[in-house]
PDB file of C-alpha atoms in Angstrom:
ATOM      1  CA  MET L   1      14.921  30.434  -0.041  1.00 52.00           C
ATOM      2  CA  MET L   2      11.933  30.526   2.620  1.00 54.00           C
ATOM      3  CA  GLY L   3      12.932  31.335   6.143  1.00 45.00           C
ATOM      4  CA  VAL L   4      13.043  28.681   9.604  1.00 39.00           C
ATOM      5  CA  LEU L   5       9.253  28.283  10.061  1.00 40.00           C
ATOM      6  CA  GLY L   6       9.120  25.868  13.563  1.00 44.00           C
ATOM      7  CA  SER L   7      10.086  26.537  16.858  1.00 39.00           C
ATOM      8  CA  SER L   8      12.991  27.433  18.519  1.00 35.00           C
ATOM      9  CA  SER L   9      12.294  25.057  21.703  1.00 34.00           C
ATOM     10  CA  SER L  10      15.636  23.170  20.918  1.00 35.00           C
ATOM     11  CA  SER L  11      18.883  24.022  19.240  1.00 33.00           C
ATOM     12  CA  LEU L  12      19.854  22.896  15.769  1.00 36.00           C
ATOM     13  CA  ALA L  13      21.628  20.250  14.921  1.00 37.00           C
ATOM     14  CA  ILE L  14      22.593  20.420  11.521  1.00 39.00           C
ATOM     15  CA  THR L  15      24.089  21.986   9.863  1.00 42.00           C
ATOM     16  CA  VAL L  16      23.188  22.951   6.230  1.00 43.00           C
ATOM     17  CA  VAL L  17      25.470  24.300   3.699  1.00 44.00           C
ATOM     18  CA  LEU L  18      23.983  25.268   0.883  1.00 43.00           C
ATOM     19  CA  GLY L  19      26.557  26.267  -2.307  1.00 39.00           C
ATOM     20  CA  LEU L  20      26.825  27.412  -5.589  1.00 32.00           C
ATOM     21  CA  ILE L  21      28.021  23.819  -8.167  1.00 31.00           C
ATOM     22  CA  LEU L  22      29.961  23.777 -11.410  1.00 29.00           C
ATOM     23  CA  ASN L  23      32.059  27.505 -10.159  1.00 29.00           C
ATOM     24  CA  ALA L  24      31.995  30.308  -8.237  1.00 30.00           C
ATOM     25  CA  ALA L  25      28.799  32.861  -9.437  1.00 34.00           C
ATOM     26  CA  VAL L  26      26.842  34.216  -7.185  1.00 36.00           C
ATOM     27  CA  SER L  27      23.287  34.022  -8.182  1.00 41.00           C
ATOM     28  CA  TYR L  28      20.057  35.931  -5.682  1.00 47.00           C
ATOM     29  CA  GLY L  29      18.284  33.666  -4.319  1.00 54.00           C
ATOM     30  CA  GLY L  30      14.983  36.111  -3.722  1.00 58.00           C
ATOM     31  CA  THR L  31      13.879  37.060   0.659  1.00 56.00           C
ATOM     32  CA  SER L  32      13.404  35.239   2.992  1.00 58.00           C
ATOM     33  CA  SER L  33       9.618  34.933   3.959  1.00 62.00           C
ATOM     34  CA  ASN L  34       8.662  37.320   6.926  1.00 64.00           C
ATOM     35  CA  TYR L  35       6.143  34.634   8.860  1.00 62.00           C
ATOM     36  CA  SER L  36       6.403  34.414  12.894  1.00 64.00           C
ATOM     37  CA  ARG L  37       4.652  33.380  14.810  1.00 63.00           C
ATOM     38  CA  THR L  38       1.978  34.380  16.835  1.00 61.00           C
ATOM     39  CA  ALA L  39       3.073  35.362  20.396  1.00 58.00           C
ATOM     40  CA  PHE L  40       2.279  33.959  24.525  1.00 51.00           C
ATOM     41  CA  PRO L  41      -0.449  33.906  25.038  1.00 50.00           C
ATOM     42  CA  THR L  42      -2.304  32.897  21.736  1.00 57.00           C
ATOM     43  CA  TYR L  43       0.718  30.895  20.586  1.00 63.00           C
ATOM     44  CA  ASN L  44      -0.439  27.532  21.865  1.00 81.00           C
ATOM     45  CA  ASN L  45       2.018  25.003  22.179  1.00 88.00           C
ATOM     46  CA  THR L  46       0.321  22.310  23.380  1.00 93.00           C
ATOM     47  CA  ASP L  47      -0.006  19.000  21.341  1.00 96.00           C
ATOM     48  CA  MET L  48      -2.494  18.443  19.001  1.00 97.00           C
ATOM     49  CA  PRO L  49      -4.877  14.986  20.912  1.00 97.00           C
ATOM     50  CA  VAL L  50      -4.218  12.348  19.036  1.00 97.00           C
ATOM     51  CA  ASP L  51      -8.003  11.942  17.455  1.00 97.00           C
ATOM     52  CA  SER L  52      -6.578  15.759  15.283  1.00 97.00           C
ATOM     53  CA  GLU L  53      -8.505  16.109  12.480  1.00 96.00           C
ATOM     54  CA  ALA L  54      -4.168  17.280  11.554  1.00 97.00           C
ATOM     55  CA  PHE L  55      -3.833  13.113  11.999  1.00 98.00           C
ATOM     56  CA  TYR L  56      -6.058  12.056   8.982  1.00 96.00           C
ATOM     57  CA  VAL L  57      -6.641   8.835   9.152  1.00 97.00           C
ATOM     58  CA  PRO L  58      -7.228   6.873   5.862  1.00 97.00           C
ATOM     59  CA  PRO L  59     -10.426   5.236   4.923  1.00 95.00           C
ATOM     60  CA  GLY L  60      -9.677   1.573   4.576  1.00 93.00           C
ATOM     61  CA  ILE L  61      -8.205  -0.840   7.434  1.00 90.00           C
ATOM     62  CA  ASN L  62      -4.472  -1.153   6.397  1.00 95.00           C
ATOM     63  CA  SER L  63      -4.597   1.381   4.054  1.00 97.00           C
ATOM     64  CA  PRO L  64      -1.537   3.288   3.426  1.00 98.00           C
ATOM     65  CA  GLN L  65       0.001   5.755   5.976  1.00 98.00           C
ATOM     66  CA  GLN L  66       2.242   7.891   6.706  1.00 98.00           C
ATOM     67  CA  VAL L  67       3.698   8.311   3.359  1.00 98.00           C
ATOM     68  CA  HIS L  68       6.779  10.794   2.750  1.00 98.00           C
ATOM     69  CA  ILE L  69       8.943  10.650  -0.518  1.00 98.00           C
ATOM     70  CA  THR L  70      13.080  12.509  -0.632  1.00 98.00           C
ATOM     71  CA  GLN L  71      15.645  12.221  -2.533  1.00 98.00           C
ATOM     72  CA  GLY L  72      17.438   9.065  -3.848  1.00 98.00           C
ATOM     73  CA  ASP L  73      20.625   9.767  -5.333  1.00 98.00           C
ATOM     74  CA  HIS L  74      23.379  12.655  -5.474  1.00 97.00           C
ATOM     75  CA  VAL L  75      20.928  14.709  -8.426  1.00 97.00           C
ATOM     76  CA  GLY L  76      17.563  14.270  -8.122  1.00 97.00           C
ATOM     77  CA  THR L  77      17.394  12.146 -11.198  1.00 98.00           C
ATOM     78  CA  ALA L  78      15.339   9.468  -7.678  1.00 98.00           C
ATOM     79  CA  ILE L  79      13.450   9.443  -4.550  1.00 98.00           C
ATOM     80  CA  ILE L  80      12.350   6.854  -1.840  1.00 98.00           C
ATOM     81  CA  VAL L  81       9.155   6.402  -0.565  1.00 98.00           C
ATOM     82  CA  SER L  82       8.740   5.761   2.566  1.00 98.00           C
ATOM     83  CA  TRP L  83       4.783   4.814   3.771  1.00 98.00           C
ATOM     84  CA  ILE L  84       3.430   2.164   6.153  1.00 98.00           C
ATOM     85  CA  THR L  85       0.521  -0.149   6.731  1.00 98.00           C
ATOM     86  CA  PRO L  86      -1.107  -0.152   9.973  1.00 97.00           C
ATOM     87  CA  THR L  87      -2.157  -4.019   9.885  1.00 96.00           C
ATOM     88  CA  ALA L  88      -0.102  -6.117   7.479  1.00 97.00           C
ATOM     89  CA  PRO L  89       2.273  -5.815   4.979  1.00 97.00           C
ATOM     90  CA  GLY L  90       0.254  -5.241   2.627  1.00 96.00           C
ATOM     91  CA  SER L  91       1.331  -4.583  -1.092  1.00 97.00           C
ATOM     92  CA  ASN L  92       4.415  -3.790  -1.470  1.00 97.00           C
ATOM     93  CA  ILE L  93       4.419  -1.748  -5.047  1.00 98.00           C
ATOM     94  CA  VAL L  94       5.268   1.040  -6.671  1.00 98.00           C
ATOM     95  CA  LEU L  95       2.737   2.535  -9.388  1.00 98.00           C
ATOM     96  CA  TYR L  96       4.318   4.736 -10.998  1.00 98.00           C
ATOM     97  CA  TRP L  97       4.346   7.022 -14.396  1.00 96.00           C
ATOM     98  CA  SER L  98       4.635  10.631 -16.007  1.00 95.00           C
ATOM     99  CA  THR L  99       1.742  12.383 -18.663  1.00 86.00           C
ATOM    100  CA  GLN L 100       4.750  14.438 -19.590  1.00 80.00           C
ATOM    101  CA  GLU L 101       6.595  11.606 -21.472  1.00 67.00           C
ATOM    102  CA  ASN L 102       5.439  10.250 -24.907  1.00 67.00           C
ATOM    103  CA  GLY L 103       3.410   8.050 -23.447  1.00 65.00           C
ATOM    104  CA  THR L 104       1.733   7.952 -20.620  1.00 79.00           C
ATOM    105  CA  LYS L 105       3.634   4.149 -19.160  1.00 90.00           C
ATOM    106  CA  ILE L 106       3.031   2.823 -16.145  1.00 94.00           C
ATOM    107  CA  GLN L 107       6.134   1.129 -14.569  1.00 96.00           C
ATOM    108  CA  LEU L 108       6.753   0.163 -10.850  1.00 97.00           C
ATOM    109  CA  ALA L 109       9.155  -0.205  -8.356  1.00 98.00           C
ATOM    110  CA  GLU L 110       9.444  -2.603  -5.419  1.00 98.00           C
ATOM    111  CA  ALA L 111       9.935  -1.376  -2.114  1.00 98.00           C
ATOM    112  CA  THR L 112      11.483  -3.236   1.379  1.00 98.00           C
ATOM    113  CA  ILE L 113       9.221  -3.499   4.443  1.00 98.00           C
ATOM    114  CA  GLY L 114      10.189  -4.105   7.629  1.00 98.00           C
ATOM    115  CA  ALA L 115       8.967  -3.112  11.133  1.00 98.00           C
ATOM    116  CA  TYR L 116      10.562  -2.272  15.365  1.00 98.00           C
ATOM    117  CA  ARG L 117      10.182  -2.390  18.506  1.00 98.00           C
ATOM    118  CA  TYR L 118      10.604   0.392  20.758  1.00 98.00           C
ATOM    119  CA  TYR L 119       9.689  -0.867  24.955  1.00 97.00           C
ATOM    120  CA  ASN L 120       5.634  -1.680  24.687  1.00 97.00           C
ATOM    121  CA  TYR L 121       5.208  -0.397  20.894  1.00 98.00           C
ATOM    122  CA  THR L 122       5.417  -2.274  18.360  1.00 98.00           C
ATOM    123  CA  SER L 123       5.045  -0.571  14.981  1.00 98.00           C
ATOM    124  CA  GLY L 124       2.367  -1.060  11.482  1.00 98.00           C
ATOM    125  CA  PHE L 125       4.523  -2.194   8.074  1.00 98.00           C
ATOM    126  CA  ILE L 126       7.234   0.061   7.093  1.00 98.00           C
ATOM    127  CA  HIS L 127       7.582   0.305   3.125  1.00 98.00           C
ATOM    128  CA  HIS L 128      10.960   2.029   1.274  1.00 98.00           C
ATOM    129  CA  ALA L 129      10.818   1.704  -2.227  1.00 98.00           C
ATOM    130  CA  ASN L 130      13.882   4.065  -4.624  1.00 98.00           C
ATOM    131  CA  ILE L 131      12.198   5.067  -7.879  1.00 98.00           C
ATOM    132  CA  SER L 132      15.324   5.910  -9.782  1.00 97.00           C
ATOM    133  CA  ASN L 133      16.163   6.701 -13.837  1.00 97.00           C
ATOM    134  CA  LEU L 134      13.746   9.599 -13.474  1.00 97.00           C
ATOM    135  CA  GLN L 135      13.844  12.284 -15.734  1.00 96.00           C
ATOM    136  CA  PHE L 136      14.194  16.367 -14.094  1.00 97.00           C
ATOM    137  CA  ASN L 137      12.111  18.568 -14.086  1.00 96.00           C
ATOM    138  CA  THR L 138       8.834  16.518 -15.032  1.00 96.00           C
ATOM    139  CA  LYS L 139       5.724  16.144 -12.943  1.00 96.00           C
ATOM    140  CA  TYR L 140       4.806  12.511 -12.116  1.00 97.00           C
ATOM    141  CA  TYR L 141       2.621  10.266  -9.886  1.00 97.00           C
ATOM    142  CA  TYR L 142       2.694   7.783  -7.850  1.00 98.00           C
ATOM    143  CA  GLN L 143       0.181   4.792  -6.372  1.00 98.00           C
ATOM    144  CA  LEU L 144       0.228   2.678  -2.888  1.00 98.00           C
ATOM    145  CA  GLY L 145      -2.255   0.334  -2.545  1.00 96.00           C
ATOM    146  CA  GLU L 146      -4.424  -1.297  -4.104  1.00 92.00           C
ATOM    147  CA  GLY L 147      -8.491  -2.279  -5.039  1.00 92.00           C
ATOM    148  CA  GLN L 148     -10.794   0.618  -3.462  1.00 92.00           C
ATOM    149  CA  TYR L 149      -8.531   2.217  -0.882  1.00 93.00           C
ATOM    150  CA  ALA L 150      -4.897   2.953  -3.509  1.00 96.00           C
ATOM    151  CA  ARG L 151      -4.092   6.186  -3.095  1.00 98.00           C
ATOM    152  CA  THR L 152      -2.357   8.648  -5.570  1.00 98.00           C
ATOM    153  CA  PHE L 153       0.320  11.487  -5.465  1.00 98.00           C
ATOM    154  CA  TRP L 154       2.795  13.510  -6.664  1.00 98.00           C
ATOM    155  CA  PHE L 155       5.800  14.951  -7.736  1.00 98.00           C
ATOM    156  CA  VAL L 156       8.087  17.387  -9.676  1.00 97.00           C
ATOM    157  CA  THR L 157      11.806  16.488 -10.180  1.00 98.00           C
ATOM    158  CA  PRO L 158      13.728  19.128  -9.170  1.00 98.00           C
ATOM    159  CA  PRO L 159      16.359  20.581 -12.382  1.00 97.00           C
ATOM    160  CA  ALA L 160      19.763  19.088 -13.590  1.00 96.00           C
ATOM    161  CA  PRO L 161      21.777  20.664 -11.287  1.00 96.00           C
ATOM    162  CA  GLY L 162      23.722  24.714 -12.180  1.00 93.00           C
ATOM    163  CA  PRO L 163      24.489  26.909 -10.815  1.00 88.00           C
ATOM    164  CA  ASP L 164      21.452  29.062 -12.166  1.00 86.00           C
ATOM    165  CA  VAL L 165      18.347  26.989 -12.145  1.00 91.00           C
ATOM    166  CA  PRO L 166      15.952  29.149 -10.044  1.00 92.00           C
ATOM    167  CA  TYR L 167      14.199  26.283  -7.447  1.00 95.00           C
ATOM    168  CA  THR L 168      13.617  27.781  -3.919  1.00 95.00           C
ATOM    169  CA  PHE L 169      13.872  25.689  -0.319  1.00 96.00           C
ATOM    170  CA  GLY L 170      12.439  26.131   2.949  1.00 96.00           C
ATOM    171  CA  LEU L 171      13.301  26.081   5.992  1.00 95.00           C
ATOM    172  CA  ILE L 172      11.959  23.728   8.822  1.00 96.00           C
ATOM    173  CA  GLY L 173      13.452  22.719  12.170  1.00 95.00           C
ATOM    174  CA  ASP L 174      11.200  21.637  15.879  1.00 96.00           C
ATOM    175  CA  LEU L 175       8.315  20.982  14.320  1.00 97.00           C
ATOM    176  CA  GLY L 176       6.142  18.977  16.410  1.00 97.00           C
ATOM    177  CA  GLN L 177       2.824  17.858  17.287  1.00 97.00           C
ATOM    178  CA  THR L 178       1.131  20.581  18.453  1.00 96.00           C
ATOM    179  CA  TYR L 179      -1.851  23.261  17.199  1.00 95.00           C
ATOM    180  CA  ASN L 180       1.242  26.250  16.536  1.00 95.00           C
ATOM    181  CA  SER L 181       2.928  23.416  14.942  1.00 96.00           C
ATOM    182  CA  ASN L 182       0.261  23.072  11.847  1.00 96.00           C
ATOM    183  CA  SER L 183      -0.360  27.026  11.801  1.00 94.00           C
ATOM    184  CA  THR L 184       3.846  26.357  10.683  1.00 94.00           C
ATOM    185  CA  LEU L 185       2.854  23.903   8.724  1.00 97.00           C
ATOM    186  CA  ALA L 186      -0.066  25.725   6.784  1.00 96.00           C
ATOM    187  CA  HIS L 187       2.361  28.613   6.348  1.00 94.00           C
ATOM    188  CA  TYR L 188       5.212  26.976   4.732  1.00 95.00           C
ATOM    189  CA  GLN L 189       1.803  25.725   1.971  1.00 95.00           C
ATOM    190  CA  LEU L 190       0.310  28.145   0.530  1.00 94.00           C
ATOM    191  CA  ASP L 191       3.081  30.948   1.516  1.00 91.00           C
ATOM    192  CA  PRO L 192       3.713  32.554  -2.288  1.00 85.00           C
ATOM    193  CA  LEU L 193       7.197  31.531  -2.807  1.00 86.00           C
ATOM    194  CA  ASN L 194       6.042  28.278  -3.469  1.00 89.00           C
ATOM    195  CA  GLY L 195       9.022  25.708  -1.732  1.00 94.00           C
ATOM    196  CA  GLN L 196       9.711  23.166  -3.459  1.00 96.00           C
ATOM    197  CA  THR L 197      12.514  20.903  -1.209  1.00 98.00           C
ATOM    198  CA  VAL L 198      12.149  21.465   2.083  1.00 98.00           C
ATOM    199  CA  LEU L 199      14.588  21.129   4.199  1.00 98.00           C
ATOM    200  CA  TYR L 200      14.250  19.410   8.071  1.00 97.00           C
ATOM    201  CA  LEU L 201      16.302  21.089   9.937  1.00 95.00           C
ATOM    202  CA  GLY L 202      15.780  18.172  12.413  1.00 95.00           C
ATOM    203  CA  ASP L 203      12.998  17.408  16.058  1.00 96.00           C
ATOM    204  CA  LEU L 204      10.656  16.301  15.065  1.00 98.00           C
ATOM    205  CA  SER L 205       7.779  14.570  16.311  1.00 98.00           C
ATOM    206  CA  TYR L 206       8.568  14.911  19.972  1.00 98.00           C
ATOM    207  CA  ALA L 207       7.592  11.870  20.849  1.00 98.00           C
ATOM    208  CA  ASP L 208      10.301  10.975  23.982  1.00 97.00           C
ATOM    209  CA  ASN L 209       8.288  13.860  25.491  1.00 97.00           C
ATOM    210  CA  TYR L 210       5.822  11.620  26.237  1.00 97.00           C
ATOM    211  CA  PRO L 211       6.230   8.730  29.069  1.00 97.00           C
ATOM    212  CA  PHE L 212       7.545   5.542  27.677  1.00 97.00           C
ATOM    213  CA  HIS L 213       8.936   7.840  24.871  1.00 98.00           C
ATOM    214  CA  ASP L 214       5.609   7.259  23.759  1.00 98.00           C
ATOM    215  CA  ASN L 215       5.739   5.864  19.638  1.00 98.00           C
ATOM    216  CA  VAL L 216       3.033   5.718  18.520  1.00 98.00           C
ATOM    217  CA  ARG L 217       3.166  10.282  18.187  1.00 98.00           C
ATOM    218  CA  TRP L 218       5.746   9.674  14.861  1.00 98.00           C
ATOM    219  CA  ASP L 219       2.062   7.849  13.748  1.00 98.00           C
ATOM    220  CA  THR L 220       0.095  10.234  14.305  1.00 98.00           C
ATOM    221  CA  TRP L 221       2.991  12.979  13.642  1.00 98.00           C
ATOM    222  CA  GLY L 222       3.640  10.613   9.775  1.00 98.00           C
ATOM    223  CA  ARG L 223       0.308  11.464   9.196  1.00 98.00           C
ATOM    224  CA  PHE L 224       0.627  15.478   9.952  1.00 98.00           C
ATOM    225  CA  VAL L 225       3.155  16.097   7.631  1.00 98.00           C
ATOM    226  CA  GLU L 226       1.906  13.690   4.982  1.00 98.00           C
ATOM    227  CA  ARG L 227      -0.226  17.085   2.658  1.00 98.00           C
ATOM    228  CA  SER L 228       3.137  18.268   2.207  1.00 98.00           C
ATOM    229  CA  ALA L 229       6.263  15.187   2.447  1.00 98.00           C
ATOM    230  CA  ALA L 230       4.221  12.773  -0.109  1.00 98.00           C
ATOM    231  CA  TYR L 231       3.922  15.288  -2.489  1.00 98.00           C
ATOM    232  CA  GLN L 232       7.107  17.415  -2.842  1.00 98.00           C
ATOM    233  CA  THR L 233      10.951  15.812  -0.877  1.00 98.00           C
ATOM    234  CA  TRP L 234      11.199  16.568   2.823  1.00 98.00           C
ATOM    235  CA  ILE L 235      15.950  16.398   3.980  1.00 98.00           C
ATOM    236  CA  TRP L 236      16.491  14.456   6.612  1.00 97.00           C
ATOM    237  CA  THR L 237      18.653  14.838   9.329  1.00 95.00           C
ATOM    238  CA  VAL L 238      17.973  14.386  13.303  1.00 95.00           C
ATOM    239  CA  GLY L 239      18.205  16.044  16.271  1.00 95.00           C
ATOM    240  CA  ASN L 240      17.942  15.653  19.925  1.00 95.00           C
ATOM    241  CA  HIS L 241      14.275  14.631  19.985  1.00 96.00           C
ATOM    242  CA  GLU L 242      15.502  12.512  17.131  1.00 96.00           C
ATOM    243  CA  VAL L 243      17.555   9.986  19.480  1.00 95.00           C
ATOM    244  CA  ASP L 244      15.229   7.669  22.065  1.00 96.00           C
ATOM    245  CA  TRP L 245      18.266   6.615  23.529  1.00 95.00           C
ATOM    246  CA  ALA L 246      16.256   5.604  27.466  1.00 96.00           C
ATOM    247  CA  PRO L 247      18.808   2.346  28.609  1.00 96.00           C
ATOM    248  CA  GLU L 248      16.039   2.199  31.528  1.00 96.00           C
ATOM    249  CA  LEU L 249      13.888   0.619  29.085  1.00 97.00           C
ATOM    250  CA  GLY L 250      15.474  -2.003  27.532  1.00 97.00           C
ATOM    251  CA  GLU L 251      16.128   0.450  24.499  1.00 97.00           C
ATOM    252  CA  PRO L 252      19.984   1.515  24.511  1.00 95.00           C
ATOM    253  CA  VAL L 253      20.658   1.943  20.584  1.00 95.00           C
ATOM    254  CA  PRO L 254      19.918   5.584  19.839  1.00 95.00           C
ATOM    255  CA  PHE L 255      17.303   7.099  16.293  1.00 96.00           C
ATOM    256  CA  VAL L 256      15.564   2.930  16.849  1.00 98.00           C
ATOM    257  CA  PRO L 257      12.526   5.083  15.637  1.00 98.00           C
ATOM    258  CA  TYR L 258      13.572   7.126  13.400  1.00 98.00           C
ATOM    259  CA  SER L 259      16.078   5.427  11.838  1.00 97.00           C
ATOM    260  CA  HIS L 260      13.072   2.936  10.411  1.00 98.00           C
ATOM    261  CA  ARG L 261      10.869   5.232   9.638  1.00 98.00           C
ATOM    262  CA  TYR L 262      13.814   7.946   7.098  1.00 98.00           C
ATOM    263  CA  HIS L 263      16.172   6.653   5.091  1.00 98.00           C
ATOM    264  CA  THR L 264      18.248   9.695   3.295  1.00 97.00           C
ATOM    265  CA  PRO L 265      20.435   8.717   0.342  1.00 97.00           C
ATOM    266  CA  TYR L 266      24.024   8.230   2.124  1.00 96.00           C
ATOM    267  CA  GLU L 267      25.155   5.374   0.359  1.00 96.00           C
ATOM    268  CA  ALA L 268      24.394   7.806  -2.517  1.00 95.00           C
ATOM    269  CA  ALA L 269      26.956  10.297  -1.469  1.00 93.00           C
ATOM    270  CA  GLY L 270      30.088   7.336  -0.628  1.00 94.00           C
ATOM    271  CA  SER L 271      28.422   8.093   2.982  1.00 94.00           C
ATOM    272  CA  THR L 272      28.745   4.825   6.116  1.00 91.00           C
ATOM    273  CA  ALA L 273      25.735   7.023   8.403  1.00 91.00           C
ATOM    274  CA  PRO L 274      22.844   8.080   6.897  1.00 94.00           C
ATOM    275  CA  PHE L 275      22.969  10.674   9.031  1.00 93.00           C
ATOM    276  CA  TRP L 276      26.188  12.380   6.811  1.00 93.00           C
ATOM    277  CA  TYR L 277      25.724  12.980   3.685  1.00 97.00           C
ATOM    278  CA  SER L 278      25.270  15.552   0.500  1.00 97.00           C
ATOM    279  CA  ILE L 279      22.491  15.807  -2.504  1.00 98.00           C
ATOM    280  CA  LYS L 280      22.715  18.230  -4.857  1.00 97.00           C
ATOM    281  CA  ARG L 281      19.408  19.710  -5.633  1.00 97.00           C
ATOM    282  CA  GLY L 282      18.826  22.509  -8.983  1.00 96.00           C
ATOM    283  CA  PRO L 283      21.967  25.120  -8.160  1.00 95.00           C
ATOM    284  CA  ALA L 284      22.399  23.869  -4.385  1.00 96.00           C
ATOM    285  CA  TYR L 285      25.398  21.573  -3.116  1.00 97.00           C
ATOM    286  CA  ILE L 286      23.364  20.700  -0.387  1.00 97.00           C
ATOM    287  CA  ILE L 287      25.638  18.997   3.141  1.00 97.00           C
ATOM    288  CA  VAL L 288      23.528  17.492   5.897  1.00 96.00           C
ATOM    289  CA  MET L 289      26.328  17.182   9.324  1.00 92.00           C
ATOM    290  CA  ALA L 290      24.291  15.516  12.319  1.00 89.00           C
ATOM    291  CA  ALA L 291      25.446  17.361  16.041  1.00 86.00           C
ATOM    292  CA  TYR L 292      23.944  13.735  18.038  1.00 84.00           C
ATOM    293  CA  SER L 293      25.206  11.389  15.657  1.00 79.00           C
ATOM    294  CA  ALA L 294      27.706   9.424  17.644  1.00 75.00           C
ATOM    295  CA  PHE L 295      25.317   9.256  20.607  1.00 63.00           C
ATOM    296  CA  GLY L 296      25.932   6.411  22.714  1.00 59.00           C
ATOM    297  CA  ASN L 297      29.416   6.257  21.117  1.00 58.00           C
TER     298      ASN L 297
END
């Protein structure tokens, strides 16, 4: 397992339990990353400007962006693909295929499309598609959008659950979208341990640090992490910066931006809320518990 790579500007709001499944055998998980950010004064915790190259906007008027995937069932044979089209619903179809299977059969999954409003902000069109009945330990490609601006990504499903299956998790929390966040994500992507799934420990965009909880910063963050989150599963939970409870702005319901943008496989785990769920992934049984889930009650 790799180390915690995010900043410590707020406390973690999640307990992640990695348990061995099927039996109680002990296996060696390797050495955590020893990466740490540079100290002041070279430490740069200033947010990158909205036109930063780190927030790359794909070409095309309504191209899919902010693409990310997470596990879509309890054992790892499904994923949830999520993306946003900024100006119109566009296509809600995901094409996917694997070259490892006999013949390259292109299949499709259909996404739901939604949107939300928060104070003076209106989101783009948010798509979520569940791709199921995948094979373990297999590389799949998937395509979003149509025509010359269609975008293609790939992911690898985990091995079947078992106690002695090699698998590497990365831990990231409190990432934000500072210059330092950029170096953190780059470190994770280039780490020789080759993390295969991110366990995200809460506090995503820090949009709530801006006046009126500027949700444009949810969009920039989604584009920022796409370079990793579109290619491997990020397992989500909330921290205090996802609460976005602001009655003074006419926003009395917590978690509105997060809940619309980031889905979890909570129903597959028998949970009644997306903030509490469990999954099996390779050798680990992962339990997600969000301390802020009862906020506002």
